[in-house]
Backbone as a printed PyTorch tensor [residue, N CA C, xyz], in Angstrom:
tensor([[[  58.3020,   43.1640, -108.1630],
         [  58.1560,   44.0760, -107.0410],
         [  57.9830,   43.2720, -105.7540]],

        [[  58.8070,   43.5540, -104.7950],
         [  58.7630,   42.8440, -103.5220],
         [  57.6770,   43.4720, -102.6560]],

        [[  56.8040,   42.6330, -102.0830],
         [  55.7370,   43.1130, -101.2100],
         [  55.7220,   42.3110,  -99.9170]],

        [[  55.4310,   43.0060,  -98.8340],
         [  55.4070,   42.3990,  -97.5040],
         [  54.0860,   42.7160,  -96.8230]],

        [[  53.4960,   41.7240,  -96.1890],
         [  52.2360,   41.9190,  -95.4770],
         [  52.3320,   41.2270,  -94.1200]],

        [[  52.1940,   42.0190,  -93.0520],
         [  52.2300,   41.4690,  -91.7060],
         [  50.8290,   41.0660,  -91.2550]],

        [[  50.7770,   40.0940,  -90.3620],
         [  49.5130,   39.6930,  -89.7510],
         [  49.8090,   39.0490,  -88.4110]],

        [[  48.7620,   38.8540,  -87.6150],
         [  48.9160,   38.1620,  -86.3490],
         [  48.9220,   39.0540,  -85.1240]],

        [[  48.8630,   40.3590,  -85.3250],
         [  48.8360,   41.2520,  -84.1830],
         [  47.4860,   41.2010,  -83.4760]],

        [[  47.4300,   41.8520,  -82.3230],
         [  46.1790,   41.8800,  -81.5740],
         [  46.4160,   42.2580,  -80.1300]],

        [[  45.4130,   41.9760,  -79.3200],
         [  45.4550,   42.2770,  -77.8930],
         [  45.8030,   41.0020,  -77.1290]],

        [[  46.7850,   41.1020,  -76.2430],
         [  47.2090,   39.9520,  -75.4430],
         [  47.4780,   40.4180,  -74.0260]],

        [[  47.2870,   39.5420,  -73.0740],
         [  47.5190,   39.8920,  -71.6780],
         [  49.0050,   39.8120,  -71.3310]],

        [[  49.3530,   40.5390,  -70.3160],
         [  50.7180,   40.5150,  -69.7730],
         [  51.1410,   39.0630,  -69.5260]],

        [[  52.3040,   38.6900,  -70.0530],
         [  52.7990,   37.3240,  -69.9040],
         [  52.4330,   36.3990,  -71.0310]],

        [[  51.5870,   36.8650,  -71.9370],
         [  51.1340,   36.0250,  -73.0390],
         [  52.1110,   35.9810,  -74.1950]],

        [[  51.7050,   35.2880,  -75.2480],
         [  52.5330,   35.0990,  -76.4310],
         [  51.7480,   35.4500,  -77.6840]],

        [[  52.4750,   35.8200,  -78.7070],
         [  51.9060,   36.0700,  -80.0250],
         [  52.9100,   35.6260,  -81.0690]],

        [[  52.3820,   35.2110,  -82.2120],
         [  53.2280,   34.8870,  -83.3550],
         [  52.7980,   35.7550,  -84.5210]],

        [[  53.6860,   36.6160,  -84.9500],
         [  53.4260,   37.4700,  -86.0990],
         [  53.9550,   36.8010,  -87.3550]],

        [[  53.2550,   37.0600,  -88.4590],
         [  53.6740,   36.5290,  -89.7490],
         [  53.9630,   37.6720,  -90.7000]],

        [[  54.9060,   37.4310,  -91.5720],
         [  55.2350,   38.3820,  -92.6300],
         [  55.2090,   37.5930,  -93.9340]],

        [[  54.1820,   37.8220,  -94.7390],
         [  54.0770,   37.1550,  -96.0330],
         [  54.8410,   37.9650,  -97.0680]],

        [[  55.7830,   37.3230,  -97.7080],
         [  56.6560,   38.0190,  -98.6490],
         [  56.4420,   37.4860, -100.0530]],

        [[  56.2100,   38.3850, -100.9910],
         [  56.1040,   38.0020, -102.3910],
         [  57.1230,   38.7860, -103.1930]],

        [[  57.6530,   38.1440, -104.2130],
         [  58.6320,   38.8210, -105.0480],
         [  60.0620,   38.6410, -104.5930]],

        [[  60.2960,   37.7520, -103.6350],
         [  61.6580,   37.4970, -103.1940],
         [  62.3240,   36.5510, -104.1830]],

        [[  63.3490,   37.0130, -104.8610],
         [  63.9930,   36.2010, -105.8860],
         [  65.4900,   36.0450, -105.6750]],

        [[  66.0090,   36.7260, -104.6820],
         [  67.4530,   36.7670, -104.5030],
         [  67.8870,   35.9550, -103.2890]],

        [[  69.0270,   35.2950, -103.4110],
         [  69.6080,   34.6130, -102.2490],
         [  70.2130,   35.6080, -101.2610]],

        [[  70.1550,   36.8820, -101.6030],
         [  70.6850,   37.9070, -100.7170],
         [  69.5990,   38.5760,  -99.8790]],

        [[  68.3580,   38.0490,  -99.9700],
         [  67.2520,   38.6740,  -99.2390],
         [  67.4340,   38.5380,  -97.7330]],

        [[  67.1510,   39.6140,  -97.0490],
         [  67.1400,   39.6330,  -95.5840],
         [  65.8130,   40.2300,  -95.1470]],

        [[  65.1760,   39.6050,  -94.1720],
         [  63.9520,   40.1390,  -93.5880],
         [  64.2320,   40.5570,  -92.1520]],

        [[  63.8870,   41.7780,  -91.8300],
         [  64.0450,   42.2880,  -90.4790],
         [  62.6990,   42.5780,  -89.8460]],

        [[  62.6390,   42.4220,  -88.5390],
         [  61.4560,   42.8140,  -87.7700],
         [  61.7980,   44.0700,  -86.9640]],

        [[  60.8980,   45.0400,  -87.0260],
         [  61.0430,   46.2990,  -86.3100],
         [  59.7660,   46.5590,  -85.5280]],

        [[  59.8570,   47.4770,  -84.5990],
         [  58.6490,   47.9180,  -83.9160],
         [  58.7780,   49.3840,  -83.5620]],

        [[  57.6100,   50.0240,  -83.4500],
         [  57.5710,   51.4250,  -83.0610],
         [  56.4870,   51.6200,  -82.0260]],

        [[  56.9120,   51.9500,  -80.8200],
         [  55.9840,   52.2220,  -79.7310],
         [  55.5410,   53.6830,  -79.7990]],

        [[  54.3980,   54.0140,  -79.2110],
         [  53.9210,   55.3980,  -79.2340],
         [  54.9630,   56.3680,  -78.6810]],

        [[  55.2540,   57.3980,  -79.4440],
         [  56.1880,   58.4170,  -78.9920],
         [  57.6450,   58.0280,  -79.0500]],

        [[  57.9530,   56.8620,  -79.6220],
         [  59.3370,   56.4030,  -79.6750],
         [  59.7570,   56.1580,  -81.1190]],

        [[  61.0640,   56.0840,  -81.3090],
         [  61.5920,   55.7890,  -82.6250],
         [  61.4330,   54.3020,  -82.9360]],

        [[  61.4210,   54.0050,  -84.2160],
         [  61.3440,   52.5990,  -84.6250],
         [  62.6580,   51.9090,  -84.2920]],

        [[  62.5700,   50.7110,  -83.7470],
         [  63.7690,   49.9810,  -83.3570],
         [  63.7950,   48.6040,  -84.0190]],

        [[  64.9850,   48.1530,  -84.3390],
         [  65.1650,   46.8260,  -84.9030],
         [  65.1200,   45.7790,  -83.8140]],

        [[  64.4990,   44.6260,  -84.1280],
         [  64.3550,   43.5560,  -83.1470],
         [  65.2310,   42.3650,  -83.5350]],

        [[  64.9300,   41.7850,  -84.6840],
         [  65.6090,   40.5840,  -85.1480],
         [  65.6420,   40.6180,  -86.6610]],

        [[  66.5060,   39.7830,  -87.2380],
         [  66.4740,   39.6190,  -88.6810],
         [  66.8270,   38.1810,  -89.0320]],

        [[  66.4820,   37.8080,  -90.2550],
         [  66.8050,   36.4740,  -90.7410],
         [  67.2640,   36.5870,  -92.1840]],

        [[  68.3120,   35.8550,  -92.5220],
         [  68.8450,   35.8920,  -93.8800],
         [  68.1670,   34.8170,  -94.7260]],

        [[  68.4680,   34.8450,  -96.0040],
         [  67.9170,   33.8680,  -96.9370],
         [  68.3070,   32.4450,  -96.5570]],

        [[  69.4740,   32.2700,  -95.9940],
         [  69.9500,   30.9400,  -95.6140],
         [  69.5010,   30.5190,  -94.2200]],

        [[  68.7630,   31.3930,  -93.5400],
         [  68.2460,   31.0380,  -92.2180],
         [  69.0420,   31.5680,  -91.0490]],

        [[  70.1250,   32.2440,  -91.3040],
         [  70.8750,   32.8480,  -90.2230],
         [  70.0830,   33.9680,  -89.5730]],

        [[  70.2230,   34.1150,  -88.2560],
         [  69.4520,   35.1270,  -87.5410],
         [  70.3600,   36.0180,  -86.7080]],

        [[  69.8440,   37.1790,  -86.3690],
         [  70.5480,   38.0930,  -85.4810],
         [  69.5290,   38.7700,  -84.5880]],

        [[  69.8360,   38.8660,  -83.3070],
         [  68.9820,   39.5330,  -82.3290],
         [  69.6600,   40.8310,  -81.9450]],

        [[  68.9800,   41.9290,  -82.1480],
         [  69.5950,   43.2350,  -81.9670],
         [  69.4490,   43.8010,  -80.5670]],

        [[  68.7610,   43.1160,  -79.6850],
         [  68.4980,   43.6660,  -78.3630],
         [  69.0770,   42.7360,  -77.3150]],

        [[  70.2930,   43.0400,  -76.9020],
         [  71.0180,   42.1560,  -75.9880],
         [  70.2590,   41.9020,  -74.6940]],

        [[  69.5610,   42.9170,  -74.2060],
         [  68.8800,   42.7790,  -72.9190],
         [  67.6170,   41.9390,  -73.0010]],

        [[  67.1510,   41.6640,  -74.2280],
         [  65.8860,   40.9570,  -74.3850],
         [  66.0430,   39.5930,  -75.0340]],

        [[  67.2600,   39.1470,  -75.1990],
         [  67.4830,   37.8830,  -75.8990],
         [  66.7580,   36.7440,  -75.2010]],

        [[  66.0950,   35.9290,  -76.0240],
         [  65.3930,   34.7660,  -75.4980],
         [  63.8940,   34.9030,  -75.5180]],

        [[  63.3530,   36.1170,  -75.4560],
         [  61.8920,   36.2740,  -75.4550],
         [  61.3210,   36.2230,  -76.8700]],

        [[  62.0620,   36.7890,  -77.8000],
         [  61.6030,   36.8390,  -79.1810],
         [  62.4970,   35.9620,  -80.0520]],

        [[  61.9180,   35.3560,  -81.0570],
         [  62.7040,   34.5840,  -82.0100],
         [  62.1090,   34.7340,  -83.3980]],

        [[  62.9450,   34.5300,  -84.4000],
         [  62.5250,   34.6910,  -85.7880],
         [  62.8020,   33.4020,  -86.5400]],

        [[  61.9290,   33.0800,  -87.4680],
         [  62.1300,   31.9030,  -88.2980],
         [  61.5800,   32.1750,  -89.6860]],

        [[  61.9710,   31.3150,  -90.6120],
         [  61.5890,   31.5040,  -92.0010],
         [  61.1390,   30.1490,  -92.5380]],

        [[  60.0830,   30.1480,  -93.3360],
         [  59.6310,   28.8640,  -93.8310],
         [  60.5320,   28.3860,  -94.9660]],

        [[  60.3860,   27.1150,  -95.3150],
         [  61.3170,   26.4900,  -96.2440],
         [  61.3600,   27.1200,  -97.6130]],

        [[  60.2180,   27.6070,  -98.0900],
         [  60.2200,   28.2200,  -99.4180],
         [  60.4500,   29.7160,  -99.3680]],

        [[  60.7640,   30.2170,  -98.1480],
         [  61.1710,   31.6110,  -97.9430],
         [  60.0780,   32.6150,  -98.2550]],

        [[  58.8150,   32.1770,  -98.3230],
         [  57.7470,   33.1230,  -98.6220],
         [  57.1240,   33.7260,  -97.3840]],

        [[  57.5170,   33.2310,  -96.2110],
         [  56.9710,   33.7790,  -94.9760],
         [  58.0290,   33.7670,  -93.8850]],

        [[  57.9660,   34.7880,  -93.0630],
         [  58.8690,   34.9160,  -91.9210],
         [  58.0050,   35.1290,  -90.6930]],

        [[  58.4240,   34.5350,  -89.5810],
         [  57.6210,   34.5880,  -88.3780],
         [  58.3970,   35.2240,  -87.2300]],

        [[  57.6710,   35.9610,  -86.3980],
         [  58.2430,   36.5170,  -85.1810],
         [  57.4610,   35.9360,  -84.0060]],

        [[  58.1010,   35.0550,  -83.2590],
         [  57.4880,   34.4690,  -82.0720],
         [  57.8440,   35.3230,  -80.8700]],

        [[  56.8350,   35.7840,  -80.1650],
         [  57.0510,   36.6690,  -79.0200],
         [  56.4490,   36.0300,  -77.7740]],

        [[  57.2860,   35.8150,  -76.7660],
         [  56.8490,   35.1920,  -75.5200],
         [  57.0370,   36.1440,  -74.3410]],

        [[  56.3590,   35.8240,  -73.2520],
         [  56.4670,   36.6240,  -72.0190],
         [  56.2750,   38.1120,  -72.3070]],

        [[  55.2550,   38.4170,  -73.0610],
         [  55.0030,   39.8150,  -73.4370],
         [  54.6180,   40.6500,  -72.2240]],

        [[  54.9990,   41.9050,  -72.2640],
         [  54.6280,   42.8470,  -71.2170],
         [  54.1610,   44.1440,  -71.8610]],

        [[  53.5360,   45.0300,  -71.1000],
         [  52.9870,   46.2520,  -71.6960],
         [  54.0050,   47.0960,  -72.4570]],

        [[  55.2810,   46.9930,  -72.1090],
         [  56.3070,   47.7460,  -72.8340],
         [  56.5050,   47.2380,  -74.2550]],

        [[  55.9500,   46.0690,  -74.5560],
         [  56.0370,   45.5300,  -75.9200],
         [  54.9310,   46.0600,  -76.8260]],

        [[  54.0350,   46.8540,  -76.2750],
         [  52.9700,   47.4380,  -77.0890],
         [  53.5750,   48.3510,  -78.1480]],

        [[  53.2480,   48.0810,  -79.4020],
         [  53.8410,   48.8220,  -80.5140],
         [  53.2100,   48.3570,  -81.8170]],

        [[  53.5250,   49.0760,  -82.8750],
         [  53.2470,   48.5830,  -84.2240],
         [  54.4900,   47.8210,  -84.6770]],

        [[  54.2730,   46.6190,  -85.1390],
         [  55.3780,   45.7510,  -85.5600],
         [  55.4200,   45.6780,  -87.0810]],

        [[  56.6050,   45.8550,  -87.6290],
         [  56.8070,   45.8850,  -89.0690],
         [  57.8210,   44.8200,  -89.4840]],

        [[  57.6220,   44.2620,  -90.6630],
         [  58.6940,   43.5140,  -91.2840],
         [  59.1980,   44.3380,  -92.4670]],

        [[  60.4670,   44.1570,  -92.7580],
         [  61.1150,   44.9150,  -93.8130],
         [  62.1260,   44.0130,  -94.5090]],

        [[  62.4790,   44.3690,  -95.7360],
         [  63.3890,   43.5320,  -96.5040],
         [  64.4640,   44.3630,  -97.1770]],

        [[  65.6420,   43.7870,  -97.2450],
         [  66.6740,   44.3280,  -98.1230],
         [  67.2420,   43.1730,  -98.9280]],

        [[  68.0090,   43.4840,  -99.9220],
         [  68.5300,   42.4520, -100.8190],
         [  70.0460,   42.5520, -100.9400]],

        [[  70.6720,   42.9060,  -99.8220],
         [  72.1260,   43.0240,  -99.8410],
         [  72.8020,   42.1200,  -98.8260]],

        [[  72.0850,   41.1110,  -98.3390],
         [  72.6170,   40.1090,  -97.4080],
         [  73.0110,   40.6740,  -96.0580]],

        [[  72.6410,   41.9040,  -95.7950],
         [  73.1030,   42.5610,  -94.5620],
         [  72.0050,   42.5570,  -93.5140]],

        [[  72.2370,   41.8040,  -92.4360],
         [  71.2840,   41.7670,  -91.3290],
         [  71.5440,   42.9850,  -90.4580]],

        [[  70.7720,   44.0340,  -90.6580],
         [  71.0330,   45.3140,  -90.0050],
         [  69.9100,   45.6950,  -89.0570]],

        [[  70.2350,   46.3210,  -87.9340],
         [  69.1930,   46.8270,  -87.0230],
         [  68.6830,   48.2130,  -87.4050]],

        [[  69.2070,   48.7610,  -88.4890],
         [  68.8840,   50.1410,  -88.8560],
         [  67.8490,   50.1950,  -89.9650]],

        [[  66.7770,   50.9340,  -89.7440],
         [  65.7030,   50.9640,  -90.7260],
         [  66.1430,   51.5390,  -92.0540]],

        [[  67.1300,   52.3780,  -92.0570],
         [  67.5940,   52.9930,  -93.2940],
         [  68.1800,   51.9570,  -94.2510]],

        [[  68.5470,   50.7920,  -93.7300],
         [  69.1440,   49.7530,  -94.5710],
         [  68.1230,   48.8630,  -95.2550]],

        [[  66.8420,   49.1370,  -95.0460],
         [  65.7840,   48.3120,  -95.6250],
         [  64.9690,   49.1370,  -96.6140]],

        [[  64.7870,   48.5710,  -97.7840],
         [  64.0970,   49.3000,  -98.8530],
         [  62.6000,   49.0180,  -98.8670]],

        [[  62.2100,   47.8130,  -98.5120],
         [  60.8050,   47.4110,  -98.6100],
         [  60.2070,   47.2120,  -97.2120]],

        [[  58.9690,   47.6880,  -97.0550],
         [  58.3200,   47.6430,  -95.7480],
         [  56.8890,   47.1670,  -95.8800]],

        [[  56.4280,   46.4420,  -94.8660],
         [  55.0180,   46.1390,  -94.7640],
         [  54.2760,   47.2890,  -94.1080]],

        [[  52.9700,   47.1350,  -93.9840],
         [  52.1340,   48.2130,  -93.4500],
         [  52.1030,   48.2130,  -91.9240]],

        [[  52.5770,   47.1420,  -91.3140],
         [  52.6080,   47.0600,  -89.8570],
         [  51.3830,   46.3830,  -89.2780]],

        [[  51.5670,   45.8030,  -88.1000],
         [  50.4570,   45.1830,  -87.3790],
         [  50.5450,   45.5860,  -85.9060]],

        [[  49.4280,   45.9720,  -85.3370],
         [  49.4010,   46.4880,  -83.9710],
         [  49.4230,   45.3340,  -82.9610]],

        [[  50.3000,   45.4610,  -81.9880],
         [  50.3430,   44.5480,  -80.8510],
         [  50.1050,   45.3650,  -79.5920]],

        [[  49.1060,   44.9830,  -78.8170],
         [  48.7970,   45.6660,  -77.5720],
         [  48.8040,   44.6610,  -76.4390]],

        [[  49.6170,   44.9470,  -75.4250],
         [  49.7280,   44.0560,  -74.2730],
         [  49.0820,   44.7430,  -73.0770]],

        [[  48.0620,   44.1260,  -72.5240],
         [  47.3490,   44.7230,  -71.4010],
         [  47.9160,   44.2170,  -70.0760]],

        [[  47.9160,   45.1180,  -69.0890],
         [  48.4570,   44.7550,  -67.7690],
         [  47.3820,   44.1410,  -66.8920]]])
């Protein structure tokens, strides 16, 4: 059974940085993909970035490229979301999710496994 646990959220000031972690257990396939999503109050969940088993990445938000980045550790048990130059619009619950079909997708429907989420609050 694949399980995901996010950590690293918290309160940060406008312009600050945070690094979120997604601890993954039960990943056994070379087709595993981990995606990062977020859901702000009153808004739909949106895809941010994803990383494949081989380390390939995709950024789903053309207007925000460069502020956020994703990486995966060598044994593939953890995935990280580095967030820089944060602003209050980044306040949301951040989730990691996994699928096992090698498809780096921005759509939540394409992910079968989800973590519980971690709250990120950016103060102005």
